[in-house]
Tab-separated table of C-alpha atoms in Angstrom:
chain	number	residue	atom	x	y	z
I	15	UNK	CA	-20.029	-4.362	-6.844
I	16	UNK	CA	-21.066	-7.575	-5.868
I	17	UNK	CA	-24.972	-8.322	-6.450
I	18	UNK	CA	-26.449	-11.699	-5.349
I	19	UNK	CA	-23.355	-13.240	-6.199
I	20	UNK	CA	-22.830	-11.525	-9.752
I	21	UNK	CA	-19.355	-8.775	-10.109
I	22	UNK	CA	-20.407	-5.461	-11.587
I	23	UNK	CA	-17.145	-2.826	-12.790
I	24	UNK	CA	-17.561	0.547	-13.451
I	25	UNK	CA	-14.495	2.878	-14.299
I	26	UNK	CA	-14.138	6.201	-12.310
I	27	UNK	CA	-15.234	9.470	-14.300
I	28	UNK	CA	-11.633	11.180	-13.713
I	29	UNK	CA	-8.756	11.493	-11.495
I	30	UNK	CA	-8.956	10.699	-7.533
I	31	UNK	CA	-9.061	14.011	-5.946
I	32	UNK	CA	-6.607	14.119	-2.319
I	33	UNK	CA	-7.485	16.143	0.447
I	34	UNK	CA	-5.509	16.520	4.054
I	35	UNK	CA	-8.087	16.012	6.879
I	36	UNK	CA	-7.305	19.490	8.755
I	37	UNK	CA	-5.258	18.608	12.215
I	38	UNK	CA	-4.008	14.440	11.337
I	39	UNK	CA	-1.803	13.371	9.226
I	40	UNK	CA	-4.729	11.565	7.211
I	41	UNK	CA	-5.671	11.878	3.658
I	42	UNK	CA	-9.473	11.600	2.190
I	43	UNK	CA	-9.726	10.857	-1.127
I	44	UNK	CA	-12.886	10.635	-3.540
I	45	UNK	CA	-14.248	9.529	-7.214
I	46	UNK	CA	-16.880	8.972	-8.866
I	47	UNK	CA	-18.890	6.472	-11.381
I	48	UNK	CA	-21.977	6.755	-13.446
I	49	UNK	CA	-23.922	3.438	-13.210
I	50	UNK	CA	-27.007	2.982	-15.477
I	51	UNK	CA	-30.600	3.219	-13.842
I	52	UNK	CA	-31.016	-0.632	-15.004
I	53	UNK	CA	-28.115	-1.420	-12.434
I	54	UNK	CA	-30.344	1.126	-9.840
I	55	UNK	CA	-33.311	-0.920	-10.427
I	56	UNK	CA	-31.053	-4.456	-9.582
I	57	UNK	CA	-29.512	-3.012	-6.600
I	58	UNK	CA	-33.319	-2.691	-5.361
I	59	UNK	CA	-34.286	-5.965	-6.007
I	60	UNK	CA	-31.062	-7.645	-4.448
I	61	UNK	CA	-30.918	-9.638	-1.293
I	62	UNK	CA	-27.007	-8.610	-0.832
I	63	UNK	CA	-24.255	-6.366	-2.332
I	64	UNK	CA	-20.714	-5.829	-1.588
I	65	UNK	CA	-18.944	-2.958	-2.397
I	66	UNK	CA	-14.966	-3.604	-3.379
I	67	UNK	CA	-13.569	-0.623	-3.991
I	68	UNK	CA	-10.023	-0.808	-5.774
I	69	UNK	CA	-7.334	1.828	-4.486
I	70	UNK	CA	-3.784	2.437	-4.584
I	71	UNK	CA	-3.247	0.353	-1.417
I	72	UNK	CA	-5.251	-2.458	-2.281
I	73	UNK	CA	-8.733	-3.584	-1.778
I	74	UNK	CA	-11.606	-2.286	0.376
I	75	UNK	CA	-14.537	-4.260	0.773
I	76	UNK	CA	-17.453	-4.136	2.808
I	77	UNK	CA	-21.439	-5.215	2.862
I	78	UNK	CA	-24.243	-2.678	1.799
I	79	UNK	CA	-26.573	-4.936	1.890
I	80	UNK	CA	-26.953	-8.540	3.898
I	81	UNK	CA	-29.478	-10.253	5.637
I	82	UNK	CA	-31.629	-7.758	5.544
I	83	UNK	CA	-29.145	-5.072	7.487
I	84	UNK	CA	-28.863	-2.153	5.164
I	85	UNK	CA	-25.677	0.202	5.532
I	86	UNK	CA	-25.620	4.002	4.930
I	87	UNK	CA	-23.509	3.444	1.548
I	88	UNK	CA	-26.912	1.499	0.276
I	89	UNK	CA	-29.466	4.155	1.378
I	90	UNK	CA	-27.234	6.326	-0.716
I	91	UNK	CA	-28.424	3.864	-3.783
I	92	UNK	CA	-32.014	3.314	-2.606
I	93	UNK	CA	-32.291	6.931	-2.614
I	94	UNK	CA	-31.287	7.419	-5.886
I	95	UNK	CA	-33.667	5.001	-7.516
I	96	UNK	CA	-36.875	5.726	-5.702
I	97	UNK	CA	-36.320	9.763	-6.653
I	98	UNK	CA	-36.951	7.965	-10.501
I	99	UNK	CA	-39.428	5.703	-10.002
């Protein structure tokens, strides 16, 4: 994660699990992380984060929050932390 400007890293809980999308010839794949509710509480004070997620083919970025656009990933978040506040 990238929050106003500063890198967070979190390592994934286990192994990525693989699954064939039924009728293609793509592949989903999934992990997880545990973050701690003080980086909850940052990510809802924050004017922008990127997400850079780290896979076997490289790097995939993108914006959950910037200029004021949220995107679904960040609801995800925002969800999270007002369910413990």
């Amino acid at each position: 994660f990238v929050v106003d400007g500063q890198n967070f890293t979190f390592d994934v809980l286990g192994p990525t699990n693989y699954r064939r999308l039924q009728n293609s010839n793509m592949t989903d794949s999934s992990n997880k992380i545990a973050v701690p509710f003080s980086f909850l509480t940052q990510l809802g004070k924050a004017q922008s984060i990127a997400l850079q997620l780290q896979t076997n083919q490289g790097i995939i970025s993108g914006d959950l929050l910037n200029s004021g656009k949220q995107a679904p990933g960040y609801l995800v978040f925002k969800r999270a932390l007002d369910q413990y506040q």
